[in-house]
Tab-separated table of C-alpha atoms in Angstrom:
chain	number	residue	atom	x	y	z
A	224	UNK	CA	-30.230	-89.439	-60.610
A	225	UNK	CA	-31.718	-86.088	-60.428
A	226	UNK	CA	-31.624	-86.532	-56.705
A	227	UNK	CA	-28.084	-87.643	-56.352
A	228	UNK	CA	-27.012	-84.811	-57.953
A	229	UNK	CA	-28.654	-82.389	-56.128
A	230	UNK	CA	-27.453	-83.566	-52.618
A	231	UNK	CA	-23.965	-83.861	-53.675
A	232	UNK	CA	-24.463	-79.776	-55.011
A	233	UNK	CA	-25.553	-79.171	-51.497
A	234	UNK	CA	-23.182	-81.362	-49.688
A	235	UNK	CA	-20.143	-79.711	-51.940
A	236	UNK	CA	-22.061	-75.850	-51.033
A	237	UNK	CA	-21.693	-76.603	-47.521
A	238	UNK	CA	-18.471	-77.754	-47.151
A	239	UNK	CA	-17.444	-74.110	-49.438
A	240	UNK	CA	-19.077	-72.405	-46.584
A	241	UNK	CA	-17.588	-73.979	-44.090
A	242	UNK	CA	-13.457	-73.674	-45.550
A	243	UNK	CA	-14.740	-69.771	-46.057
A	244	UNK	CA	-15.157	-69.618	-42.190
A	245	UNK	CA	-17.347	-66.992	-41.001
A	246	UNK	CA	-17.761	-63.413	-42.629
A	247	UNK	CA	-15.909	-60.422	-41.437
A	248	UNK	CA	-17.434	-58.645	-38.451
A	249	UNK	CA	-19.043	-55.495	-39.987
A	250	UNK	CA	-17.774	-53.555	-37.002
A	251	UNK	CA	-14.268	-54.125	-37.820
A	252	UNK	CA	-15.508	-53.514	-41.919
A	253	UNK	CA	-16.354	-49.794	-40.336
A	254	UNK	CA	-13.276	-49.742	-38.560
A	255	UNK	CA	-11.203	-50.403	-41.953
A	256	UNK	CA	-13.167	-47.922	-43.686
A	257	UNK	CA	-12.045	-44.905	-40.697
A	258	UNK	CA	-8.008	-46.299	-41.724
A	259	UNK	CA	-8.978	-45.894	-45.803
A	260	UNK	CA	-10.049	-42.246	-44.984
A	261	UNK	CA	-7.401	-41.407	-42.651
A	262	UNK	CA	-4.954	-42.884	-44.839
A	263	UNK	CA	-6.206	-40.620	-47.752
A	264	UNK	CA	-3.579	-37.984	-48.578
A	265	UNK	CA	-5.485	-35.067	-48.021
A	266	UNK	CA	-6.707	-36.085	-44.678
A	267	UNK	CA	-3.190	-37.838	-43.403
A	268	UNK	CA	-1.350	-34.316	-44.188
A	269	UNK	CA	-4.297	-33.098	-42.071
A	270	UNK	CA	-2.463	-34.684	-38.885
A	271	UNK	CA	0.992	-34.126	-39.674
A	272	UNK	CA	2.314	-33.268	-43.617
A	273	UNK	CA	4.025	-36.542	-44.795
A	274	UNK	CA	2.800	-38.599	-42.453
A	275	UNK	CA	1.431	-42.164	-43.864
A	276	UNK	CA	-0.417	-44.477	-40.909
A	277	UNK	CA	-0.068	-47.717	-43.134
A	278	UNK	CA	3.434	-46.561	-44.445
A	279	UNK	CA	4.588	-50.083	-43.276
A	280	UNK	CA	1.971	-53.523	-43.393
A	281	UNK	CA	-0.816	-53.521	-40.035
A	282	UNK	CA	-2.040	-56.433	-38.744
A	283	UNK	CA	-5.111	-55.832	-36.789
A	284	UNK	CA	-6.298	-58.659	-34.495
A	285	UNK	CA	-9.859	-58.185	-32.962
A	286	UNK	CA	-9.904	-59.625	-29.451
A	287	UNK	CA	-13.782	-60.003	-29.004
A	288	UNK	CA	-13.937	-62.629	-31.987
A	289	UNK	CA	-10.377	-63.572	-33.007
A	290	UNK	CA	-10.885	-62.075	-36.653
A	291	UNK	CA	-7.582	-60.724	-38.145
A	292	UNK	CA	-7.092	-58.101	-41.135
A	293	UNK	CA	-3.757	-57.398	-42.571
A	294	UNK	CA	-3.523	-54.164	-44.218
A	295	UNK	CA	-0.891	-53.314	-46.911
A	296	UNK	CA	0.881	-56.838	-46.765
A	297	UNK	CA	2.788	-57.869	-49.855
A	298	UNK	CA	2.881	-61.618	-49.294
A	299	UNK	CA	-0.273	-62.848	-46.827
A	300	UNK	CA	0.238	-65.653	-44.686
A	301	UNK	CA	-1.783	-68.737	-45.763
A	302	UNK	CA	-5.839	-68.340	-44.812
A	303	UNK	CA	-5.781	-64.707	-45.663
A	304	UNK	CA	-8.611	-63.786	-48.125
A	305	UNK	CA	-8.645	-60.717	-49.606
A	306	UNK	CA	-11.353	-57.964	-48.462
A	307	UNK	CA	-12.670	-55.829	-51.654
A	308	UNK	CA	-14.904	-53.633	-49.887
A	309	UNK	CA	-12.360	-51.858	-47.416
A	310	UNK	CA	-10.977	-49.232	-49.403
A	311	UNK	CA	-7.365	-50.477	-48.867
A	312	UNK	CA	-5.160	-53.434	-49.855
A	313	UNK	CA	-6.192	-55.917	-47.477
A	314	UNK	CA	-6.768	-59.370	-46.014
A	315	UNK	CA	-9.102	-61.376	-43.482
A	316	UNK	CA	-8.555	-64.397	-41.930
A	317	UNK	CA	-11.260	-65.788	-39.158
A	318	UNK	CA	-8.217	-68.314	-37.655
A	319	UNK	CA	-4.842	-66.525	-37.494
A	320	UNK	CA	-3.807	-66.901	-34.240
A	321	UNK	CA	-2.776	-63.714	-31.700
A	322	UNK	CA	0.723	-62.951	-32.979
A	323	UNK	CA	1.690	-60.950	-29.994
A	324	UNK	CA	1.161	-60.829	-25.860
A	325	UNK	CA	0.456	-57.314	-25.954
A	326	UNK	CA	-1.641	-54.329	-27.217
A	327	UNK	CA	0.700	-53.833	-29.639
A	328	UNK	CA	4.442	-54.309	-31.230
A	329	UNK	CA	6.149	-52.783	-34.634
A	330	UNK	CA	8.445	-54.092	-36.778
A	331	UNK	CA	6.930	-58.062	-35.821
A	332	UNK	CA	7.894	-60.002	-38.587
A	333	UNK	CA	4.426	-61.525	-40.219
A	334	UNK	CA	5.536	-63.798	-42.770
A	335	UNK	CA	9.162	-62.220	-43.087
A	336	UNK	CA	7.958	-58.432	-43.869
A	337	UNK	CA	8.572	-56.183	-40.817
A	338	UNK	CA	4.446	-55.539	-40.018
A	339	UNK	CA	3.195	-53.163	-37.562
A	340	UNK	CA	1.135	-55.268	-35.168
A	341	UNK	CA	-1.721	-54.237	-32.807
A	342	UNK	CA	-4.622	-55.997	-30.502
A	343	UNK	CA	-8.192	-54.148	-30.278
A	344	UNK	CA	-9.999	-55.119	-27.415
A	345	UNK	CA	-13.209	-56.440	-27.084
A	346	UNK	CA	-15.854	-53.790	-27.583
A	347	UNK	CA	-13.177	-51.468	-28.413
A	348	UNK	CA	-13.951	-47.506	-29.540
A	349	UNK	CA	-13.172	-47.012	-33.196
A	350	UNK	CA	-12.351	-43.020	-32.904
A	351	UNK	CA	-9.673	-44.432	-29.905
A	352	UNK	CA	-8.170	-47.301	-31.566
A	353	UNK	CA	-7.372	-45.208	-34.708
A	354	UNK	CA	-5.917	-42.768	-32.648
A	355	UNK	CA	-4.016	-44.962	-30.275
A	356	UNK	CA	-2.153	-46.630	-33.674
A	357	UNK	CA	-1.517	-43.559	-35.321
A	358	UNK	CA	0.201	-42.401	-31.801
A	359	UNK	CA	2.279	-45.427	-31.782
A	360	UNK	CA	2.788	-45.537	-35.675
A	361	UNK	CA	4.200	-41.738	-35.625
A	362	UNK	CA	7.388	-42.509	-33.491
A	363	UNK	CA	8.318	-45.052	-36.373
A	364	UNK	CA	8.071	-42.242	-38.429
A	365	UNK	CA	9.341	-39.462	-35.817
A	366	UNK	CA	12.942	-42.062	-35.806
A	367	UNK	CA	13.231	-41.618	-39.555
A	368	UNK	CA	12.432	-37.511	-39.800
A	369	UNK	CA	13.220	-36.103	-36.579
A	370	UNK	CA	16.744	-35.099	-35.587
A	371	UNK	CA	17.569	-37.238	-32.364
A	372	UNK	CA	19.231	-34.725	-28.851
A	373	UNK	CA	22.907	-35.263	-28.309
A	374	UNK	CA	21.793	-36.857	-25.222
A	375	UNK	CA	18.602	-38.146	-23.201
A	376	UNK	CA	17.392	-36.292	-20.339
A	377	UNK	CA	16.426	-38.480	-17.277
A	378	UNK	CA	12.701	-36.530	-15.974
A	379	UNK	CA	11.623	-39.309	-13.721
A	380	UNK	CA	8.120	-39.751	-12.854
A	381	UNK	CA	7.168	-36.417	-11.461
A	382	UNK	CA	7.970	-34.443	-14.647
A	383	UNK	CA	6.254	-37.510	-16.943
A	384	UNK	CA	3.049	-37.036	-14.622
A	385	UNK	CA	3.510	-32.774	-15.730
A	386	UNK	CA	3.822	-33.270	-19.244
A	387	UNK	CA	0.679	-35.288	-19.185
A	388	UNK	CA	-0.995	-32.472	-17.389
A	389	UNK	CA	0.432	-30.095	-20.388
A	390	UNK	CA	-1.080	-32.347	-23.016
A	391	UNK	CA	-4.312	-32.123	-20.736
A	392	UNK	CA	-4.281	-28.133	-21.159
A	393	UNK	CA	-2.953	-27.916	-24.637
A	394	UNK	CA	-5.921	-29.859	-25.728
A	395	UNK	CA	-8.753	-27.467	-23.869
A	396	UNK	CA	-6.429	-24.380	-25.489
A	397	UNK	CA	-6.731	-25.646	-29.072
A	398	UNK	CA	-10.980	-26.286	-27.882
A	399	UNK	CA	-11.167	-22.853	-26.153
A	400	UNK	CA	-9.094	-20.708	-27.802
A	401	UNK	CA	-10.645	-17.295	-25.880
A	402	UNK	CA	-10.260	-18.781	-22.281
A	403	UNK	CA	-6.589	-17.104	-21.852
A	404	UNK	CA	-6.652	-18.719	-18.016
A	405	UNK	CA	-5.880	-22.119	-19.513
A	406	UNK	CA	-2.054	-20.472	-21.748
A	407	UNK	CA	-0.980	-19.251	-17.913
A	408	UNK	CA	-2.019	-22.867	-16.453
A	409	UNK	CA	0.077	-24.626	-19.108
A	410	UNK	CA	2.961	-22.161	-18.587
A	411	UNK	CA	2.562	-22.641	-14.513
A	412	UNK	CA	3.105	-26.541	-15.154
A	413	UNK	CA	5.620	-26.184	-17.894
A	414	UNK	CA	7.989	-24.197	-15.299
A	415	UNK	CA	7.344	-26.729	-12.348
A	416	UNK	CA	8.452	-29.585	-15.165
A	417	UNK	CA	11.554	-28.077	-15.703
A	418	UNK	CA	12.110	-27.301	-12.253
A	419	UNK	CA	12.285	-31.322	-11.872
A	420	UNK	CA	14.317	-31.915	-14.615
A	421	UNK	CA	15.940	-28.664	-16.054
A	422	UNK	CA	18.214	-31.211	-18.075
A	423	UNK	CA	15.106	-31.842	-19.869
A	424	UNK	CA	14.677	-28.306	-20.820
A	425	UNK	CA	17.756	-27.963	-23.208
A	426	UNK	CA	16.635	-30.753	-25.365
A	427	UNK	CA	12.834	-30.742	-24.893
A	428	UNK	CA	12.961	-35.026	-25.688
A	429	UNK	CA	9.593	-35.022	-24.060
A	430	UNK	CA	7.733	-32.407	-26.714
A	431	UNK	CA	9.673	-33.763	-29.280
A	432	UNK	CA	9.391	-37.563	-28.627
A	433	UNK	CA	5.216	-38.052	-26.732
A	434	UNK	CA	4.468	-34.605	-26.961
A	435	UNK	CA	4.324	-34.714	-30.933
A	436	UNK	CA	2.928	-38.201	-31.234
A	437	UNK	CA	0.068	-36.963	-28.345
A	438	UNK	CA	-0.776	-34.510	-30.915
A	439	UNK	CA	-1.016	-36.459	-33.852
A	440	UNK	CA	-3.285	-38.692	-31.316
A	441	UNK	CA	-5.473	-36.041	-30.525
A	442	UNK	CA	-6.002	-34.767	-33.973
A	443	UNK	CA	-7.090	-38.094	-35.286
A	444	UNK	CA	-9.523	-38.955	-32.112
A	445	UNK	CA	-10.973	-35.671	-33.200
A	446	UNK	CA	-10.449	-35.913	-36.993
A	447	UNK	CA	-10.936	-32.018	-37.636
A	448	UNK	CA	-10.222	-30.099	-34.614
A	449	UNK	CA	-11.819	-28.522	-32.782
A	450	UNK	CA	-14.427	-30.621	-31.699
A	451	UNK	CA	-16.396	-30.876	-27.445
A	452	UNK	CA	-15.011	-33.645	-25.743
A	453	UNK	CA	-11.640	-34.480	-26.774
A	454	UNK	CA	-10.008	-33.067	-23.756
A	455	UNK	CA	-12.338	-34.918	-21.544
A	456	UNK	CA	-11.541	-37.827	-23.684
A	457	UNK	CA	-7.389	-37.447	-23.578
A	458	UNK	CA	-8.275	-36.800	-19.420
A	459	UNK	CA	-9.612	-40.149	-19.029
A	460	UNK	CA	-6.777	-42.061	-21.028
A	461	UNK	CA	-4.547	-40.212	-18.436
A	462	UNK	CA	-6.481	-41.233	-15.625
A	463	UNK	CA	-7.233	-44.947	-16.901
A	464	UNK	CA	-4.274	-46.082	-18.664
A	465	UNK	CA	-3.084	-48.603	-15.808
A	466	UNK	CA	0.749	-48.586	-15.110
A	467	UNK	CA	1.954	-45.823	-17.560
């Protein structure tokens, strides 16, 4: 009897570890715990005063194993086990399936609440992927706060190249603050932009719509600037960010 009863507790163990699925990737734990801090009010107003990353629901979906985490959700979908070490209000699920066909979306509807949805990439960077979703999450809040121009400038691809080049110097000037060669580069660029599109100029849509998310994006890859390598870093998205 004694017997029986002891391979029916281990048959009933196994099958709770199996329904569990397997345990949430302690890569992607660290990554949760760099959205708690940066979600914190007195490092968020750090980036931009008011500013809240997780102000709507995230669901992150790792690529290299298929784990998912939804963060600030008031209603999970079905699988979703709560996580009580991240710091935040959220969920894992080992099965959920890719919601989206892209590296990100907002507004997706997970389970009927508007979520903010985004893919990481196998062996992705943590210090990039936070900054990547607070660029993306800051024009959700930049249509909310920010006063939209009477009318959109067309700059065409030329002048989108420039501006990139300005975010490129901008960076190095808030690194190297005494190197005065890099303010009369920027300026230098910033004229031959609005040469291209001197519509542009009167509105500034650029600065106001990629220009303010890119620096959001730059303080969070850096956390506190300033700090060696982020220029080098935002060069490289430039120069390695496919079609755009």
């Amino acid at each position: 009897m004694k017997i029986t009863i002891f391979v029916i507790s281990i048959f009933l163990t196994s099958l709770g570890n199996c329904s569990a699925g397997p345990a949430l990737n302690p890569k992607h734990l660290d990554f949760l715990a760099g959205l708690s801090r940066l979600e914190k009010e007195s490092e968020a107003d750090k980036l931009w005063p008011g500013y809240r990353m997780l102000k709507a629901p995230a669901l992150i979906y790792f690529e290299e194993d298929g784990q998912s985490v939804l963060v600030g959700h008031p209603k999970p979908p079905e699988g979703f086990s709560r996580i009580q070490e991240a710091g935040l209000d959220a969920y894992y699920s080992a099965s959920f399936p890719r919601q989206v066909n892209t590296s990100f979306i907002t507004g997706y509807l997970v389970n009927g609440v508007p979520t903010n949805v985004f893919i990481l990439p196998p062996a992705y960077s943590k210090a990039g992927e936070l900054a990547f979703i607070a660029h993306e999450v800051f024009h959700t809040y930049q249509n909310m706060k920010f006063k939209p121009p009477a009318k959109r400038c067309a700059p065409g691809d030329e002048a989108l190249a420039l501006i990139l080049i300005e975010n490129y110097l901008a960076a190095k000037m808030a690194l190297f603050p005494e190197d005065k060669s890099l303010i009369s580069d920027f300026l230098v660029i910033r004229e031959q932009k609005y040469a291209l599109a001197p519509d542009c100029k009167k509105e500034d849509s650029l600065e106001l719509g990629e220009g303010t998310a890119k620096y959001v994006e730059l303080k969070t890859y850096g956390w506190d600037l300033p700090q060696p390598g982020i220029a080098g870093d935002s060069m490289d998205q430039i120069l390695f960010y496919g079609s755009d």
